[in-house]
Tab-separated table of C-alpha atoms in Angstrom:
chain	number	residue	atom	x	y	z
A	1	MET	CA	-99.984	-30.983	152.884
A	2	LYS	CA	-100.018	-32.501	149.499
A	3	TRP	CA	-100.785	-36.100	149.080
A	4	ALA	CA	-101.928	-38.140	146.075
A	5	GLY	CA	-102.348	-35.213	143.835
A	6	ALA	CA	-104.288	-33.242	146.296
A	7	MET	CA	-104.902	-29.517	145.467
A	8	GLU	CA	-102.191	-27.102	146.324
A	9	ASP	CA	-102.722	-23.996	148.829
A	10	ILE	CA	-106.503	-25.607	149.301
A	11	PHE	CA	-106.641	-23.642	152.494
A	12	ASN	CA	-106.073	-20.296	151.304
A	13	THR	CA	-108.423	-21.101	148.423
A	14	TYR	CA	-111.028	-22.239	150.827
A	15	LYS	CA	-110.617	-18.789	152.941
A	16	LYS	CA	-111.136	-16.890	149.979
A	17	ASP	CA	-114.059	-18.517	148.612
A	18	PHE	CA	-116.237	-18.937	151.889
A	19	THR	CA	-114.561	-16.062	153.773
A	20	SER	CA	-113.551	-18.193	156.487
A	21	VAL	CA	-111.922	-17.447	159.755
A	22	GLN	CA	-108.471	-19.446	160.373
A	23	LYS	CA	-108.173	-20.954	163.890
A	24	GLU	CA	-105.121	-22.650	164.966
A	25	LEU	CA	-105.120	-25.710	167.336
A	26	ILE	CA	-102.692	-24.963	170.196
A	27	MET	CA	-103.084	-28.158	172.343
A	28	ASN	CA	-101.490	-31.608	171.399
A	29	HIS	CA	-103.276	-34.096	173.402
A	30	ARG	CA	-101.398	-36.859	171.802
A	31	SER	CA	-97.616	-36.523	172.121
A	32	ALA	CA	-95.527	-36.125	175.167
A	33	PRO	CA	-93.452	-32.874	175.660
A	34	ARG	CA	-90.206	-33.803	174.139
A	35	LEU	CA	-91.839	-35.171	171.078
A	36	VAL	CA	-93.872	-31.873	170.779
A	37	ALA	CA	-90.586	-29.946	171.014
A	38	ILE	CA	-89.390	-31.799	167.788
A	39	GLN	CA	-92.610	-31.236	165.827
A	40	LYS	CA	-92.316	-27.655	166.727
A	41	VAL	CA	-89.116	-27.466	164.874
A	42	ILE	CA	-90.199	-29.473	161.962
A	43	SER	CA	-93.514	-27.609	161.777
A	44	HIS	CA	-91.565	-24.356	161.878
A	45	ALA	CA	-89.190	-25.432	158.989
A	46	ILE	CA	-92.358	-26.382	156.971
A	47	ASN	CA	-94.554	-23.344	157.234
A	48	GLY	CA	-92.265	-20.642	158.770
A	49	ARG	CA	-94.633	-20.085	161.395
A	50	VAL	CA	-93.672	-20.334	165.380
A	51	THR	CA	-96.622	-21.657	167.241
A	52	ASP	CA	-96.643	-22.394	171.121
A	53	ILE	CA	-98.257	-25.802	171.118
A	54	LYS	CA	-99.377	-27.153	174.660
A	55	THR	CA	-99.314	-30.403	175.903
A	56	ASN	CA	-101.728	-32.223	177.730
A	57	LYS	CA	-101.549	-32.075	181.874
A	58	LYS	CA	-101.090	-36.016	181.899
A	59	TRP	CA	-97.752	-35.472	180.742
A	60	ASN	CA	-94.682	-34.686	182.819
A	61	ARG	CA	-92.353	-31.885	181.330
A	62	GLU	CA	-89.388	-34.622	180.607
A	63	ASP	CA	-91.903	-37.444	179.235
A	64	GLY	CA	-90.912	-38.556	175.677
A	65	ILE	CA	-88.325	-40.252	174.027
A	66	CYS	CA	-86.913	-39.923	170.491
A	67	GLU	CA	-83.752	-41.190	169.330
A	68	ASN	CA	-81.814	-41.992	165.925
A	69	TRP	CA	-80.332	-45.486	165.936
A	70	ILE	CA	-77.315	-45.945	163.807
A	71	PHE	CA	-76.210	-49.350	162.232
A	72	ASP	CA	-73.596	-51.082	160.438
A	73	ASP	CA	-76.114	-53.177	158.532
A	74	GLU	CA	-79.712	-54.099	158.448
A	75	LYS	CA	-79.158	-57.453	160.292
A	76	GLU	CA	-77.756	-55.752	163.240
A	77	GLU	CA	-80.634	-53.408	162.767
A	78	ALA	CA	-83.277	-56.140	162.834
A	79	GLU	CA	-81.513	-57.670	166.073
A	80	ILE	CA	-81.578	-54.307	168.097
A	81	VAL	CA	-85.101	-53.698	167.023
A	82	CYS	CA	-86.430	-56.802	167.904
A	83	GLU	CA	-84.482	-57.192	171.109
A	84	SER	CA	-86.110	-53.590	172.124
A	85	ILE	CA	-89.379	-54.645	170.972
A	86	LYS	CA	-89.587	-57.745	173.308
A	87	THR	CA	-88.156	-55.828	176.122
A	88	TRP	CA	-90.865	-53.001	175.807
A	89	LEU	CA	-93.520	-55.545	175.753
A	90	GLU	CA	-92.154	-57.731	178.835
A	91	GLU	CA	-91.527	-54.739	180.872
A	92	GLU	CA	-93.862	-51.887	179.928
A	93	ASP	CA	-97.777	-51.752	180.131
A	94	ILE	CA	-97.815	-51.791	176.248
A	95	SER	CA	-99.216	-54.375	173.905
A	96	PRO	CA	-98.286	-55.092	170.352
A	97	ARG	CA	-100.872	-53.063	168.969
A	98	ASP	CA	-99.407	-49.916	170.625
A	99	ILE	CA	-96.249	-50.264	168.494
A	100	CYS	CA	-96.224	-49.377	164.857
A	101	ILE	CA	-93.107	-49.892	162.435
A	102	ILE	CA	-93.113	-47.313	159.337
A	103	ALA	CA	-91.303	-47.061	156.300
A	104	LYS	CA	-91.392	-44.552	153.717
A	105	GLN	CA	-91.969	-47.059	150.972
A	106	ASN	CA	-91.452	-50.757	150.065
A	107	VAL	CA	-92.591	-51.807	153.494
A	108	ASP	CA	-91.670	-55.499	153.123
A	109	ALA	CA	-88.042	-54.822	152.035
A	110	TYR	CA	-87.296	-52.634	155.077
A	111	SER	CA	-89.027	-54.708	157.514
A	112	LYS	CA	-88.467	-58.240	156.277
A	113	LEU	CA	-85.468	-59.211	158.670
A	114	ILE	CA	-87.368	-57.322	161.526
A	115	VAL	CA	-90.378	-59.417	161.009
A	116	GLU	CA	-88.460	-62.867	160.845
A	117	GLY	CA	-86.683	-61.848	163.986
A	118	LEU	CA	-90.123	-60.994	165.751
A	119	LYS	CA	-91.406	-64.231	164.769
A	120	LEU	CA	-88.786	-66.160	166.573
A	121	ASN	CA	-89.447	-64.257	169.740
A	122	ASN	CA	-93.122	-65.447	169.327
A	123	ILE	CA	-94.221	-61.849	168.499
A	124	LYS	CA	-96.631	-61.297	165.382
A	125	ALA	CA	-95.930	-58.282	162.922
A	126	ARG	CA	-97.786	-57.667	159.657
A	127	ASN	CA	-97.905	-55.222	156.622
A	128	GLU	CA	-101.289	-54.003	156.841
A	129	ALA	CA	-101.423	-52.116	153.438
A	130	ASN	CA	-103.902	-54.626	152.079
A	131	LEU	CA	-105.909	-54.854	155.364
A	132	GLN	CA	-106.274	-51.512	156.573
A	133	ASP	CA	-109.321	-50.450	154.212
A	134	LEU	CA	-111.139	-53.944	154.991
A	135	LEU	CA	-110.622	-53.455	158.860
A	136	SER	CA	-111.766	-49.994	158.853
A	137	ASP	CA	-114.982	-50.662	157.155
A	138	GLU	CA	-117.949	-50.429	159.312
A	139	VAL	CA	-119.754	-53.562	157.452
A	140	ALA	CA	-116.840	-55.558	157.792
A	141	GLN	CA	-116.440	-54.588	161.526
A	142	ALA	CA	-120.287	-55.528	162.121
A	143	ILE	CA	-119.851	-58.760	160.200
A	144	LEU	CA	-116.790	-59.826	162.425
A	145	ASN	CA	-118.705	-58.836	165.643
A	146	ILE	CA	-121.429	-61.180	164.770
A	147	ILE	CA	-119.136	-63.869	164.209
A	148	ILE	CA	-117.617	-63.298	167.797
A	149	LEU	CA	-121.069	-63.326	169.092
A	150	SER	CA	-122.302	-66.204	167.568
A	151	ASN	CA	-119.171	-68.376	169.015
A	152	ASP	CA	-118.520	-66.444	172.536
A	153	LYS	CA	-121.245	-65.409	174.687
A	154	GLN	CA	-118.770	-63.275	176.779
A	155	ALA	CA	-118.450	-60.441	174.351
A	156	PRO	CA	-120.364	-57.471	176.015
A	157	VAL	CA	-118.679	-54.764	173.718
A	158	GLN	CA	-119.254	-56.349	170.554
A	159	TRP	CA	-122.963	-57.186	171.712
A	160	VAL	CA	-123.547	-53.382	172.210
A	161	GLU	CA	-121.931	-52.376	169.066
A	162	VAL	CA	-124.094	-54.822	166.980
A	163	VAL	CA	-127.204	-53.994	168.963
A	164	GLU	CA	-126.557	-50.068	168.078
A	165	LEU	CA	-125.949	-51.013	164.491
A	166	PHE	CA	-129.329	-52.830	164.173
A	167	LYS	CA	-131.259	-50.119	165.764
A	168	MET	CA	-129.766	-47.644	163.225
A	169	LEU	CA	-130.523	-49.890	160.379
A	170	LYS	CA	-134.193	-50.227	161.590
A	171	GLY	CA	-134.330	-46.489	162.157
A	172	TYR	CA	-134.760	-47.026	165.770
A	173	ASP	CA	-133.660	-44.161	168.455
A	174	ASP	CA	-133.554	-43.628	172.171
A	175	ASP	CA	-137.303	-42.644	172.016
A	176	SER	CA	-138.346	-45.857	170.127
A	177	LYS	CA	-140.652	-48.225	172.262
A	178	GLU	CA	-138.630	-50.657	174.669
A	179	GLU	CA	-140.656	-53.631	173.308
A	180	LYS	CA	-139.145	-52.944	169.787
A	181	ILE	CA	-135.629	-52.998	171.425
A	182	ILE	CA	-136.526	-56.385	173.267
A	183	ASP	CA	-137.715	-57.762	170.017
A	184	LEU	CA	-134.684	-56.861	168.145
A	185	GLU	CA	-132.454	-58.342	170.673
A	186	MET	CA	-134.377	-61.641	170.702
A	187	GLU	CA	-134.124	-61.973	167.015
A	188	LEU	CA	-130.594	-61.249	166.869
A	189	THR	CA	-129.911	-63.941	169.851
A	190	LYS	CA	-132.161	-66.330	167.821
A	191	PHE	CA	-130.021	-65.517	164.630
A	192	LEU	CA	-126.617	-65.901	166.448
A	193	VAL	CA	-127.642	-69.388	167.681
A	194	GLU	CA	-128.410	-70.549	164.109
A	195	LEU	CA	-125.074	-69.113	163.263
A	196	LYS	CA	-123.233	-70.938	165.816
A	197	SER	CA	-124.785	-74.083	164.692
A	198	SER	CA	-123.562	-73.386	161.040
A	199	PHE	CA	-119.771	-72.474	162.126
A	200	GLU	CA	-119.724	-75.985	164.243
A	201	THR	CA	-119.950	-77.587	160.667
A	202	THR	CA	-117.907	-75.196	158.282
A	203	VAL	CA	-115.087	-77.142	156.788
A	204	ASN	CA	-114.066	-74.924	153.836
A	205	LYS	CA	-113.788	-71.570	152.673
A	206	GLU	CA	-117.013	-71.931	150.395
A	207	GLN	CA	-119.248	-72.641	153.437
A	208	LEU	CA	-117.779	-69.686	155.453
A	209	LYS	CA	-118.664	-67.543	152.318
A	210	GLU	CA	-122.178	-68.815	152.704
A	211	ILE	CA	-122.338	-67.798	156.307
A	212	ILE	CA	-121.039	-64.269	155.513
A	213	ASN	CA	-123.654	-63.857	152.883
A	214	ARG	CA	-126.324	-64.862	155.441
A	215	ILE	CA	-125.213	-62.282	157.661
A	216	ILE	CA	-125.256	-59.659	154.860
A	217	LYS	CA	-128.930	-60.619	154.152
A	218	TYR	CA	-129.808	-60.442	157.686
A	219	LEU	CA	-128.456	-56.990	157.950
A	220	GLY	CA	-130.259	-56.251	154.755
A	221	GLU	CA	-128.474	-55.667	151.269
A	222	SER	CA	-130.745	-52.629	150.127
A	223	ILE	CA	-130.499	-51.340	153.527
A	224	ILE	CA	-126.758	-51.295	153.552
A	225	SER	CA	-126.351	-50.021	150.021
A	226	GLY	CA	-128.746	-47.134	151.353
A	227	ILE	CA	-126.822	-46.174	154.365
A	228	PHE	CA	-123.259	-46.753	153.262
A	229	PRO	CA	-122.450	-44.816	150.047
A	230	GLN	CA	-119.609	-47.285	149.265
A	231	TYR	CA	-121.980	-49.920	148.595
A	232	LYS	CA	-124.529	-48.302	146.273
A	233	ASN	CA	-122.711	-50.243	143.758
A	234	PHE	CA	-123.337	-53.919	144.804
A	235	THR	CA	-119.954	-54.892	143.149
A	236	ASN	CA	-118.146	-53.339	146.226
A	237	LEU	CA	-120.443	-55.249	148.463
A	238	TYR	CA	-119.394	-58.566	146.673
A	239	LYS	CA	-115.713	-57.685	146.854
A	240	LEU	CA	-116.085	-57.046	150.526
A	241	ILE	CA	-117.531	-60.443	150.946
A	242	ASP	CA	-114.960	-62.298	149.113
A	243	ASP	CA	-112.044	-60.340	150.633
A	244	LEU	CA	-113.394	-60.795	154.363
A	245	THR	CA	-113.887	-64.601	153.435
A	246	SER	CA	-110.331	-65.176	152.182
A	247	ASN	CA	-108.758	-63.371	154.990
A	248	LEU	CA	-110.727	-64.891	157.579
A	249	TRP	CA	-110.463	-68.335	156.645
A	250	LYS	CA	-106.659	-67.975	156.267
A	251	GLU	CA	-106.363	-66.853	160.165
A	252	TYR	CA	-109.054	-69.956	160.903
A	253	SER	CA	-106.937	-72.300	159.247
A	254	GLU	CA	-103.919	-71.459	161.377
A	255	VAL	CA	-105.798	-71.070	164.646
A	256	MET	CA	-108.881	-73.620	164.274
A	257	ASP	CA	-110.900	-71.187	166.486
A	258	TRP	CA	-113.349	-68.555	164.902
A	259	THR	CA	-113.175	-66.072	167.637
A	260	GLN	CA	-109.349	-66.286	167.788
A	261	ALA	CA	-109.459	-66.045	163.770
A	262	VAL	CA	-111.336	-62.809	164.187
A	263	MET	CA	-108.858	-61.320	166.785
A	264	GLU	CA	-106.006	-62.558	164.456
A	265	LEU	CA	-107.485	-60.750	161.377
A	266	LYS	CA	-108.185	-57.654	163.457
A	267	GLY	CA	-104.316	-57.804	164.590
A	268	VAL	CA	-105.149	-57.755	168.115
A	269	ASN	CA	-102.076	-59.262	168.861
A	270	SER	CA	-99.868	-58.023	166.138
A	271	ILE	CA	-97.360	-55.130	165.564
A	272	PRO	CA	-98.711	-53.064	162.638
A	273	ILE	CA	-96.319	-52.214	159.786
A	274	MET	CA	-97.022	-49.490	157.138
A	275	THR	CA	-96.110	-46.811	154.975
A	276	ILE	CA	-96.150	-43.252	156.114
A	277	HIS	CA	-99.208	-42.424	153.972
A	278	LYS	CA	-101.118	-45.234	155.663
A	279	SER	CA	-100.331	-44.176	159.159
A	280	LYS	CA	-101.972	-40.982	158.687
A	281	GLY	CA	-104.639	-40.387	161.313
A	282	LEU	CA	-103.229	-43.121	163.557
A	283	GLU	CA	-101.538	-43.044	166.924
A	284	TYR	CA	-99.153	-45.428	168.972
A	285	ASP	CA	-97.329	-45.390	171.992
A	286	THR	CA	-94.039	-46.208	170.114
A	287	VAL	CA	-93.237	-45.492	166.337
A	288	ILE	CA	-90.319	-47.008	164.721
A	289	PHE	CA	-89.461	-45.350	161.523
A	290	VAL	CA	-87.106	-47.765	159.808
A	291	GLY	CA	-84.962	-46.274	157.130
A	292	LEU	CA	-84.253	-42.648	157.726
A	293	GLU	CA	-81.891	-42.480	154.649
A	294	ASP	CA	-81.404	-41.212	151.234
A	295	GLY	CA	-82.447	-44.351	149.610
A	296	ALA	CA	-86.103	-44.187	151.130
A	297	PHE	CA	-86.388	-40.222	150.284
A	298	TRP	CA	-84.672	-40.634	146.800
A	299	SER	CA	-86.985	-38.049	145.527
A	300	PHE	CA	-86.071	-35.378	148.240
A	301	ARG	CA	-84.571	-32.746	146.081
A	302	GLN	CA	-87.629	-32.881	143.612
A	303	GLN	CA	-90.311	-32.708	146.380
A	304	GLN	CA	-88.844	-31.295	149.714
A	305	GLN	CA	-92.110	-29.895	151.029
A	306	GLU	CA	-93.775	-32.930	150.485
A	307	ASP	CA	-91.289	-35.361	151.917
A	308	MET	CA	-91.027	-32.794	154.977
A	309	CYS	CA	-94.512	-33.209	155.681
A	310	ALA	CA	-94.313	-36.971	155.384
A	311	PHE	CA	-91.361	-36.791	158.046
A	312	PHE	CA	-93.764	-34.729	160.417
A	313	VAL	CA	-96.647	-37.289	159.828
A	314	ALA	CA	-94.094	-40.347	160.884
A	315	LEU	CA	-93.187	-38.386	163.973
A	316	SER	CA	-96.568	-37.244	164.928
A	317	ARG	CA	-97.795	-40.704	165.008
A	318	ALA	CA	-96.072	-41.059	168.402
A	319	LYS	CA	-97.355	-40.544	171.687
A	320	ARG	CA	-94.391	-41.537	173.748
A	321	ARG	CA	-91.504	-42.873	171.834
A	322	ALA	CA	-90.268	-42.480	168.443
A	323	ILE	CA	-87.084	-44.472	166.997
A	324	PHE	CA	-85.644	-43.534	163.706
A	325	THR	CA	-83.157	-45.974	162.203
A	326	PHE	CA	-80.171	-45.694	159.914
A	327	SER	CA	-78.356	-48.615	158.432
A	328	ASN	CA	-74.949	-48.087	156.646
A	329	LEU	CA	-75.772	-51.120	154.230
A	330	ARG	CA	-79.243	-51.990	153.139
A	331	THR	CA	-80.725	-54.733	150.670
A	332	ASP	CA	-83.167	-52.952	148.247
A	333	ARG	CA	-86.116	-54.571	146.604
A	334	PHE	CA	-84.087	-56.145	144.074
A	335	ASN	CA	-82.077	-58.024	146.576
A	336	ARG	CA	-78.912	-55.613	145.902
A	337	THR	CA	-76.867	-54.426	148.826
A	338	ARG	CA	-76.498	-50.671	148.789
A	339	THR	CA	-74.364	-48.249	150.804
A	340	GLN	CA	-76.881	-45.709	152.519
A	341	SER	CA	-76.021	-42.128	153.158
A	342	ARG	CA	-77.832	-39.022	154.846
A	343	ALA	CA	-76.249	-36.526	152.832
A	344	GLN	CA	-79.564	-35.689	150.736
A	345	ILE	CA	-81.813	-35.670	153.707
A	346	ARG	CA	-79.379	-34.216	156.351
A	347	THR	CA	-82.136	-31.451	156.889
A	348	PHE	CA	-83.936	-34.118	158.726
A	349	TYR	CA	-81.072	-34.761	160.858
A	350	GLU	CA	-80.348	-31.209	161.437
A	351	LEU	CA	-83.586	-30.577	162.655
A	352	LEU	CA	-83.702	-33.330	165.081
A	353	ARG	CA	-80.681	-32.041	166.492
A	354	GLU	CA	-81.842	-28.545	166.589
A	355	SER	CA	-84.724	-29.720	169.002
A	356	GLN	CA	-81.948	-30.517	171.526
A	357	VAL	CA	-84.044	-33.462	172.873
A	358	VAL	CA	-82.956	-36.130	170.413
A	359	ASP	CA	-80.319	-38.553	171.264
A	360	GLU	CA	-78.281	-40.529	168.573
A	361	VAL	CA	-77.304	-44.008	169.779
A	362	ALA	CA	-74.587	-45.746	167.653
A	363	PHE	CA	-74.650	-49.373	167.377
A	364	THR	CA	-71.790	-49.359	164.794
A	365	GLU	CA	-68.247	-51.002	165.383
A	366	THR	CA	-66.371	-48.022	164.162
């Protein structure tokens, strides 16, 4: 798959250079059988090979939902999507984090009305484009865990993660003397008590930044730069501190509770919204792809292979349910209402029909 200027035909080049043996994975542990059936059809269209992919035995043969939802306009689209999400959260054993809204590009333009509609139902959703790198960073995660521990005694998961991190930073392993581990935990407990006191008197963003700097120093700046390659340049570490401070303070200003602020920053109670590219490597119970339209795939004729791969990525993020929406009218990022079509990307719709497991649901009046 070609992304962001990646080398074409990389696998054949690798096999030639290293005389490697090609082995294909034939088990899909993520997706339900009906979704895998669609993935097989799209995969065959991309590479011309037919692979008998097996599904995990936890699924029943008829598990999995994939539907095309057709709307007159994006207002109707937002209403139905919001109603559906509300019903799923109320009636099914899933949380907001189990749902993902994906768009090909211009995420804010495609999801604006949906986000507003969800907010009216007290359901949070956010564009994670600017937060993904921050929240996946190991040092940032460690800092946030330490903040939780300093404000909440009932956080066993965070305690284990932080202790394991400190053991790694100090070069301890399973063979290290128990006394060293006990000393480490006692020192950490003392530090957390000190932090709690500081948080109780923190009233502005500058004070929060001072606390985060203290945590960095406690972890050890030179140790961080030695273990994590991205921080060999201290400028990157300082940027992390600034980004974490700004985003955490923004959340705290709304909830006025440090533990809750960290949870909100992590998006524990929010539905993530992102581009296809940002969704790579992630998985969700339910994926809603907004705008399977020519307008989103405007360059399809020039890069069919790449867009086919992008389509496959969007579909394969879903474990149980995948929804694709089409709106006859849609407002673009320049606030112009445009009529949409699916003539240019009819291949996508033909492949979905070919799978014989995709239902098309028309919410249109005509």
